[in-house]
Coordinates of C-alpha atoms in Angstrom, one line a residue:
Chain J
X1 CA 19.6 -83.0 -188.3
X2 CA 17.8 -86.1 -188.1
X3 CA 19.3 -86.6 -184.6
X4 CA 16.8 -83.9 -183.2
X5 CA 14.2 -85.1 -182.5
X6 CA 11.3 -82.5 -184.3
X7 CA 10.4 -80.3 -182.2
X8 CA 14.2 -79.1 -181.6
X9 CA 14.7 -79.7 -184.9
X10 CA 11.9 -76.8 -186.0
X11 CA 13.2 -74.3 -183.3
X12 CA 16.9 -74.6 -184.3
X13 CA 15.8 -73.8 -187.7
X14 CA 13.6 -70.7 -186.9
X15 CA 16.5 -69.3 -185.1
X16 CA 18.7 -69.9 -187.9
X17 CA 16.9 -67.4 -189.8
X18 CA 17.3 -64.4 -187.5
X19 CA 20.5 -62.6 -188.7
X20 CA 23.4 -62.9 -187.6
X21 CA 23.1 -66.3 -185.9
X22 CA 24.5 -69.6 -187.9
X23 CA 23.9 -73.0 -187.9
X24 CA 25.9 -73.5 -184.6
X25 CA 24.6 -70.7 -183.0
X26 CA 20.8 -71.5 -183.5
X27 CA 22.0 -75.1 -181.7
X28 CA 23.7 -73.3 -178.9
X29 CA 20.4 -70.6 -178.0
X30 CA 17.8 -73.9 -178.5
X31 CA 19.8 -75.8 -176.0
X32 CA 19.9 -72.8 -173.4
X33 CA 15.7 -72.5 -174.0
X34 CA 15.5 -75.6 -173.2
X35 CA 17.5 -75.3 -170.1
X36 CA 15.3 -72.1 -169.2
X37 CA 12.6 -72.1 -166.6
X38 CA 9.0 -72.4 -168.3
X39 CA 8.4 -69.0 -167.2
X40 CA 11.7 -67.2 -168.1
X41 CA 10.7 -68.3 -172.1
X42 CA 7.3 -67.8 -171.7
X43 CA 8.1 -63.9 -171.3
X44 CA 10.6 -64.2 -173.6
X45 CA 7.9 -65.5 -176.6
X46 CA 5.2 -63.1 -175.2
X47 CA 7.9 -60.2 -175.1
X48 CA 8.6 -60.9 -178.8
X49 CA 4.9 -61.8 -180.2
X50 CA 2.9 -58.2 -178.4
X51 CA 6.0 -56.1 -179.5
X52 CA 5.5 -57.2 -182.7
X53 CA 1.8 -57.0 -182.6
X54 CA 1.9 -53.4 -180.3
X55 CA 4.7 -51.4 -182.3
X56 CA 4.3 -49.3 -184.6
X57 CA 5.5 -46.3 -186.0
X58 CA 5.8 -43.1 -183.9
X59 CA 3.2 -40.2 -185.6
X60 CA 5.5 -37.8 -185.4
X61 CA 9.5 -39.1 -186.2
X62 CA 8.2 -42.9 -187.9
X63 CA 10.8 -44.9 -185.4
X64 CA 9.2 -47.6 -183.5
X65 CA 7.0 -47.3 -180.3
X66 CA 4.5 -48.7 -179.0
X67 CA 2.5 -45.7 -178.5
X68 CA 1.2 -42.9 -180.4
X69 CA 4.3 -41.1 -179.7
X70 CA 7.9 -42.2 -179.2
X71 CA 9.1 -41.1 -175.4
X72 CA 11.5 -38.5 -177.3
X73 CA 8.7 -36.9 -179.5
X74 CA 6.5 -37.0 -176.3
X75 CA 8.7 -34.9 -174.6
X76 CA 8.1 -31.1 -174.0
X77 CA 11.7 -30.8 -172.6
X78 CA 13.3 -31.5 -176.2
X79 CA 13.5 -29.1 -179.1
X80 CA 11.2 -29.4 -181.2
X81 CA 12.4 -27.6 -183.8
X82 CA 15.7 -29.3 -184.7
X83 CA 15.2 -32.3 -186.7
X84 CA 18.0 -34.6 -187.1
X85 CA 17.0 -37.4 -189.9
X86 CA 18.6 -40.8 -189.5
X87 CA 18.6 -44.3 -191.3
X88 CA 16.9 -46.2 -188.6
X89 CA 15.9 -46.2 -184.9
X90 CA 19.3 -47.8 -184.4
X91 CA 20.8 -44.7 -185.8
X92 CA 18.7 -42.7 -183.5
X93 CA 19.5 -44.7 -180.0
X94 CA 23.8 -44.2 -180.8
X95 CA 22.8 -40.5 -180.9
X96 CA 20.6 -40.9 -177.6
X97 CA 23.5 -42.6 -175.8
X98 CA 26.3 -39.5 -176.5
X99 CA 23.5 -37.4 -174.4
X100 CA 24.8 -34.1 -175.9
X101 CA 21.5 -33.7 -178.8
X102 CA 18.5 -32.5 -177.0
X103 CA 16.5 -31.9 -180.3
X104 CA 14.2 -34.2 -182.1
X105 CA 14.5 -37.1 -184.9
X106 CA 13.4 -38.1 -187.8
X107 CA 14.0 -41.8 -188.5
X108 CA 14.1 -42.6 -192.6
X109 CA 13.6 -46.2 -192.4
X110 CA 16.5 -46.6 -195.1
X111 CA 18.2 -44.7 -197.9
X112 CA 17.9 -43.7 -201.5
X113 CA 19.6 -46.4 -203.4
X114 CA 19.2 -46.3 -207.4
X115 CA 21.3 -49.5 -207.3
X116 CA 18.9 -51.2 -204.7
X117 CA 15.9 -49.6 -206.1
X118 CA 15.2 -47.7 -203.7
X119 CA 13.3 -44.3 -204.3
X120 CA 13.1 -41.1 -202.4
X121 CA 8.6 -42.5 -202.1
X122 CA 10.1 -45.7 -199.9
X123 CA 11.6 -44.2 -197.3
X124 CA 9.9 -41.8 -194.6
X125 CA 10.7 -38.8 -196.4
X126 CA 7.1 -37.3 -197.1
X127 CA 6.3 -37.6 -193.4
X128 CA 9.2 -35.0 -192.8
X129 CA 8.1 -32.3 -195.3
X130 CA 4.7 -32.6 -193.6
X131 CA 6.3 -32.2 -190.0
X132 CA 8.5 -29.0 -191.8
X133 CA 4.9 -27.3 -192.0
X134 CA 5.6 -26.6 -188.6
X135 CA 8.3 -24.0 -187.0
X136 CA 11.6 -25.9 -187.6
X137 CA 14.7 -23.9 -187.3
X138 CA 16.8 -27.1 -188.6
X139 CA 17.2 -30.1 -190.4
X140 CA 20.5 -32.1 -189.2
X141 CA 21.3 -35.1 -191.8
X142 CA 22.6 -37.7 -189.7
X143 CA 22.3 -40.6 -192.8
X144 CA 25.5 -42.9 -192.9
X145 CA 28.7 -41.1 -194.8
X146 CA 28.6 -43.8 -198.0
X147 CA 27.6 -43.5 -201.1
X148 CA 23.3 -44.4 -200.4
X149 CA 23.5 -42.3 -197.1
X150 CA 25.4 -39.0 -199.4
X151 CA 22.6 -39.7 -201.8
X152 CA 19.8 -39.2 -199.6
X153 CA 21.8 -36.5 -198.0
X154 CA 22.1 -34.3 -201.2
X155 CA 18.4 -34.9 -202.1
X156 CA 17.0 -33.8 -198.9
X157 CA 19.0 -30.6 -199.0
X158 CA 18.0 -29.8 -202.0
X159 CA 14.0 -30.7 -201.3
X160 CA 14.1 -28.4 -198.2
X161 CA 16.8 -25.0 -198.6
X162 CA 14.1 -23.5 -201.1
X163 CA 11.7 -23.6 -197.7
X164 CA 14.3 -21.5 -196.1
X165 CA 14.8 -23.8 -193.0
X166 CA 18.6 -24.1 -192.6
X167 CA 20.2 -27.8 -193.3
X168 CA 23.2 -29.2 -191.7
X169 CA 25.2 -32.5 -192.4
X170 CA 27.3 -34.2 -189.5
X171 CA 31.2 -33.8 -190.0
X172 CA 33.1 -35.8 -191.9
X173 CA 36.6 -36.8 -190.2
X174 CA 39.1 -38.6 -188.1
X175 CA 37.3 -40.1 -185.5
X176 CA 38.0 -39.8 -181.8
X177 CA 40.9 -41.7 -180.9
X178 CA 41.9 -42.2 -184.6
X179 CA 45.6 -42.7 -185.4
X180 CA 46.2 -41.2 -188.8
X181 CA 48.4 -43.5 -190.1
X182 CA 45.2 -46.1 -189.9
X183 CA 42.8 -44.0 -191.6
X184 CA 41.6 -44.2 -195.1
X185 CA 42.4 -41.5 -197.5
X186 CA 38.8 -40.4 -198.4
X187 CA 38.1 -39.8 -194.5
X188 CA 41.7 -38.2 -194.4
X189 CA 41.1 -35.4 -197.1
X190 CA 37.3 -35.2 -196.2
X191 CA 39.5 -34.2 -192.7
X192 CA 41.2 -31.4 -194.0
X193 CA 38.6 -29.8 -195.8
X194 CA 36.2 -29.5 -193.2
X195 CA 39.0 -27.9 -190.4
X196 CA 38.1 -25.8 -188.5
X197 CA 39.8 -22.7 -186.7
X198 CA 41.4 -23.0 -183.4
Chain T
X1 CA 17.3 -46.5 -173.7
X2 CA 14.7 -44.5 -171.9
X3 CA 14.5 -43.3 -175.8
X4 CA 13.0 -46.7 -177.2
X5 CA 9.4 -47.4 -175.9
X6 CA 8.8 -49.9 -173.0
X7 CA 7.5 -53.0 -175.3
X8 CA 10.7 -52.6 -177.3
X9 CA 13.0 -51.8 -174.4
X10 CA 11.3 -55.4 -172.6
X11 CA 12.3 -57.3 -176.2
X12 CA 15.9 -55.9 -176.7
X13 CA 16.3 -56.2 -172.2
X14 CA 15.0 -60.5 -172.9
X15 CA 17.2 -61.0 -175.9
X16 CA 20.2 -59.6 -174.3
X17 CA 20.2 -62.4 -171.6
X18 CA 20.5 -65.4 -174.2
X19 CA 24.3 -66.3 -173.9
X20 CA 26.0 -64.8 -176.6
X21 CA 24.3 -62.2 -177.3
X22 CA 25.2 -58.7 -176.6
X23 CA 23.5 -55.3 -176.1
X24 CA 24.1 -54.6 -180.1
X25 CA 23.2 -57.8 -181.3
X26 CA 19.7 -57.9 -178.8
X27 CA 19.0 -54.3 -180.5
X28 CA 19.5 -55.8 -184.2
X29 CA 17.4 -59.0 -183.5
X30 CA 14.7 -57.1 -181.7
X31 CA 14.2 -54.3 -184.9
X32 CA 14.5 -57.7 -186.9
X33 CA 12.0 -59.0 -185.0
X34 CA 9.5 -56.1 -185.7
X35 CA 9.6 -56.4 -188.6
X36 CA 9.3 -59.9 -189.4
X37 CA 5.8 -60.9 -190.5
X38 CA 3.4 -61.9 -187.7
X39 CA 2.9 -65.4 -188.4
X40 CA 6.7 -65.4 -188.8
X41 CA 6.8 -64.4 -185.0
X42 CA 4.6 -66.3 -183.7
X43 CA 5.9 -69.4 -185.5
X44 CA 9.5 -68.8 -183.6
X45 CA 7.3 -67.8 -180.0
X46 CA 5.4 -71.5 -180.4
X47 CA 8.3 -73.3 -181.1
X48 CA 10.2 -71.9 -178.1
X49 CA 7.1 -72.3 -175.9
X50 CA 6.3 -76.1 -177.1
X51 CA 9.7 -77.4 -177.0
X52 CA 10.5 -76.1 -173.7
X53 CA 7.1 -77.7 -173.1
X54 CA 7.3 -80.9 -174.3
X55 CA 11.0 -81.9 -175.1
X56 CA 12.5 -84.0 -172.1
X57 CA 15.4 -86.8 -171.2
X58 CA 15.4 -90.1 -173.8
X59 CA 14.7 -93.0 -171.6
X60 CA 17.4 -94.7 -172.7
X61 CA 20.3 -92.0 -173.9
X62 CA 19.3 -89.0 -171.5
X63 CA 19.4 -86.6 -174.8
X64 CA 16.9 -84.3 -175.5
X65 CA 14.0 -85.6 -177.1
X66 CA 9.8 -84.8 -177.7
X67 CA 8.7 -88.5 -178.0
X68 CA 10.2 -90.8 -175.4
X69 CA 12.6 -92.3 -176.9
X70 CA 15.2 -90.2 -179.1
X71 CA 15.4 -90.7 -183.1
X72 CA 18.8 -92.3 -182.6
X73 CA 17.8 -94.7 -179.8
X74 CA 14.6 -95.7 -181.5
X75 CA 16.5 -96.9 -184.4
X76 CA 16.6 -100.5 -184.5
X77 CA 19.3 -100.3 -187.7
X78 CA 22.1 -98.6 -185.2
X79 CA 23.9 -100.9 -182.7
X80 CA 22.9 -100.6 -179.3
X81 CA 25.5 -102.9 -178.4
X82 CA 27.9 -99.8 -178.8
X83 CA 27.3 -96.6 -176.2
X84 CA 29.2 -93.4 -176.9
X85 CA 28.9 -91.0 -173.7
X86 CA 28.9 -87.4 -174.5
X87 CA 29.1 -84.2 -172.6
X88 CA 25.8 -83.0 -174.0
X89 CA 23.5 -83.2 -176.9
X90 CA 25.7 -80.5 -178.9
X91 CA 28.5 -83.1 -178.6
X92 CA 26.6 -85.6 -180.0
X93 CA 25.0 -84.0 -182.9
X94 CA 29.0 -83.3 -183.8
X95 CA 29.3 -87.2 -184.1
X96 CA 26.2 -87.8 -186.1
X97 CA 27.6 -85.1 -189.0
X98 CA 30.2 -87.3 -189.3
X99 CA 28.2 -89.9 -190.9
X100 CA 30.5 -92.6 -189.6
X101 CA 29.2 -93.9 -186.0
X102 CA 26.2 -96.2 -186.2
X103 CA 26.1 -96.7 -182.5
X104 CA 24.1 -95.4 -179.7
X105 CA 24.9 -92.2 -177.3
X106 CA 24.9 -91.3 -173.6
X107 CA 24.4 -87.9 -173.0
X108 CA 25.8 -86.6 -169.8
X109 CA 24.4 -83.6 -169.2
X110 CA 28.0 -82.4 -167.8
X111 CA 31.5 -83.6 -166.7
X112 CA 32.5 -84.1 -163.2
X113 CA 34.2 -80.9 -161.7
X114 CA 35.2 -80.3 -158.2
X115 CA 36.0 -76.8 -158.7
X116 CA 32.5 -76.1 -159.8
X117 CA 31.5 -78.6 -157.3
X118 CA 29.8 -81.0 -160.0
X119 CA 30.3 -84.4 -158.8
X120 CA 29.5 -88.4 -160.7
X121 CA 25.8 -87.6 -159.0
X122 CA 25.0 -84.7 -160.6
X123 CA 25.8 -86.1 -164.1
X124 CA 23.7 -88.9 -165.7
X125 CA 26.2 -91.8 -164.8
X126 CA 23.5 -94.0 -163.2
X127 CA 21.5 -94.1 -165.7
X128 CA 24.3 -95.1 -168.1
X129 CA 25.0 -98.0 -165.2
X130 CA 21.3 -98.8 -165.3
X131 CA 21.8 -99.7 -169.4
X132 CA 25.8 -101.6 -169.4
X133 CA 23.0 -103.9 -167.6
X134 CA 22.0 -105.0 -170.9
X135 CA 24.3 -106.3 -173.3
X136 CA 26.7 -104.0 -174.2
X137 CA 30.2 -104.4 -175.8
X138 CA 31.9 -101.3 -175.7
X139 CA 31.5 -97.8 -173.8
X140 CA 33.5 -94.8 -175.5
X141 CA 34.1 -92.4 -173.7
X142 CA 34.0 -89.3 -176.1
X143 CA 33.8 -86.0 -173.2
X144 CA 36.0 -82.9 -173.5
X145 CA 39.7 -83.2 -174.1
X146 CA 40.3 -80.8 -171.1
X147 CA 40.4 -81.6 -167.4
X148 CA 36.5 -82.0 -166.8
X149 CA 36.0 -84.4 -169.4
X150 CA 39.7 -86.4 -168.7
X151 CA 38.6 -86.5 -165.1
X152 CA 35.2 -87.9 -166.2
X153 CA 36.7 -90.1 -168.4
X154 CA 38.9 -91.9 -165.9
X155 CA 36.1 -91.7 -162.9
X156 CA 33.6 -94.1 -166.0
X157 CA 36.3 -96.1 -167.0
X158 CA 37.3 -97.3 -163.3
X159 CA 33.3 -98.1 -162.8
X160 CA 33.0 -99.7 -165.9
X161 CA 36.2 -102.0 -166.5
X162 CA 35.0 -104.2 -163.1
X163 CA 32.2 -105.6 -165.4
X164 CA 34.2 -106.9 -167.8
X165 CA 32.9 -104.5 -170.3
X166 CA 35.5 -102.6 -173.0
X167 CA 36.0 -99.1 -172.2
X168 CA 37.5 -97.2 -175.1
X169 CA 38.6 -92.8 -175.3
X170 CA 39.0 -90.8 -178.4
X171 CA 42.0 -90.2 -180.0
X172 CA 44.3 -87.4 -178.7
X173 CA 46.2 -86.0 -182.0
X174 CA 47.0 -83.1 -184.3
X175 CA 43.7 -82.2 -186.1
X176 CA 43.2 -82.9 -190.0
X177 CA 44.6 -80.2 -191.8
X178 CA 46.7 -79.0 -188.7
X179 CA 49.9 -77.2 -189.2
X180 CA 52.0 -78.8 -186.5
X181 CA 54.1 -75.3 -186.3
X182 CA 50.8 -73.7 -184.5
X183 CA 49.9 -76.7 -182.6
X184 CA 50.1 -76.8 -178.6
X185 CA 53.0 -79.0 -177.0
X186 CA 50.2 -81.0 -175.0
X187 CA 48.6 -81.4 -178.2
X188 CA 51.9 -82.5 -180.4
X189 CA 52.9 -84.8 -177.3
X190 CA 49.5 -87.1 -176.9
X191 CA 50.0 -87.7 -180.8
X192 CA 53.6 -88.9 -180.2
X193 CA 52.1 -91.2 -177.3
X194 CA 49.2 -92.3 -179.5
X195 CA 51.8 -92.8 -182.7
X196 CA 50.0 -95.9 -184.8
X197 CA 51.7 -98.3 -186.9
X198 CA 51.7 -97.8 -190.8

């Protein structure tokens, strides 16, 4: 890239390292900031640099927020006693958006994975036993349905039926839309054996 | 996403508006983001901020550039007898990978369009007529194979040709390693009309 001259050289090769975006891709965004007005990447920089200096994690669920609560655990109107655990805030927002779940979270920040090395102490599981000390009527498991998300699954279940608080795991299935002749076997069977009466 | 916190709502809300990026892919580079190390971030913020700052037109080539002349112009090895004019800056970083030009550029900054209403003055064709003053064998005219850059190509070749200077286009043709089977008819046709001798 000794074409650029080196300033564009250094920002096409900080946003190279963001995921997702390629060699071509970092070109194409350094090209548009430059094309920005002053101001519009001004806020863009400072958006980036005080959210990463002002976020933290929420007291009560661990996802991200800026303030001592999250705007969910903040909220009186939500139930406060159903927990639903998920993987990561971005688990947690595609359960916001079906507006149907008017409980609280509990956001992992990953998944046991022996393979990974990844232990049931690095993820955000402590913090949830200490929130069960309070009345909880139920712990959903909303992990992901492969093999690290059934793993943390089973081992949550088993840490918190002997408190006497029920557990629940979201249902396996075809999903909505789903033609059967495109769906995987595993999903298939997992399918028949959680039907349900009509 | 009333349910993320108004520092990351502000972060995913900026990302989303860089072209090519969608709502998903704002969310996933703003958690990245997060958690990124601080001098991490604020080594991506400062290069945005200085080279929208400082980068600006080379004198000569009109490509973007932090010193006033660009690497390429600056370098007395290339011949500057030889100007290839370009769309924009992406265009000619495409040339330079192929390791096999060792002229100079003219960035356009556009092609002439009257259905967006982009005419020769909002391009930077004067100040490639400002350099053919010097002496300069041959202009190529490398814009877009599509009708912008054909209609740019023949608008600079009828301004140029009266000085007595050669004006030369890129090769029309089936690309290396094209299947001719999946090749468009306008495509297959130019590389009949542009057939070389073996």
């Amino acid at each position: 890239m000794d074409f650029y001259s080196t300033q564009i050289r250094d920002l096409v090769e900080q946003l190279s390292h963001l995921p997702g975006i390629g060699a071509k891709s970092a070109q194409r965004l350094a090209f548009h900031i430059l094309n920005m007005p002053e101001e519009q990447v001004a806020g863009l920089s400072g958006a980036m640099l005080s959210a990463r200096k002002n976020v933290r994690y929420c007291r009560d669920c661990c996802t991200y927020t800026d303030g001592e609560l999250c705007p969910i655990c903040a909220n009186p109107k939500r139930n406060h006693r159903q927990i639903m655990v998920v993987e990561n805030s971005r688990d947690m927002a595609a359960y916001e958006k079906t507006g149907r779940y008017d409980g609280v979270y509990h956001v992992l920040h990953g998944a046991i994975s022996p393979m990974a090395g990844v232990g049931p102490q690095d993820i955000r599981l402590s913090e949830l036993m200490v929130r069960l000390q309070n009345d909880v009527d139920e712990v959903i498991v909303a992990t992901n349905k492969n093999l690290e998300g059934d793993t943390t699954a089973t081992y949550i279940s088993k840490l918190i039926k002997p408190l006497g608080i029920r557990v629940s795991r979201i249902a396996s299935g075809v999903p909505a839309g789903g033609d059967l002749e495109y769906i995987d076997e595993v999903t298939l069977y997992r399918a028949f054996e959680g039907r349900t009466d009509m």
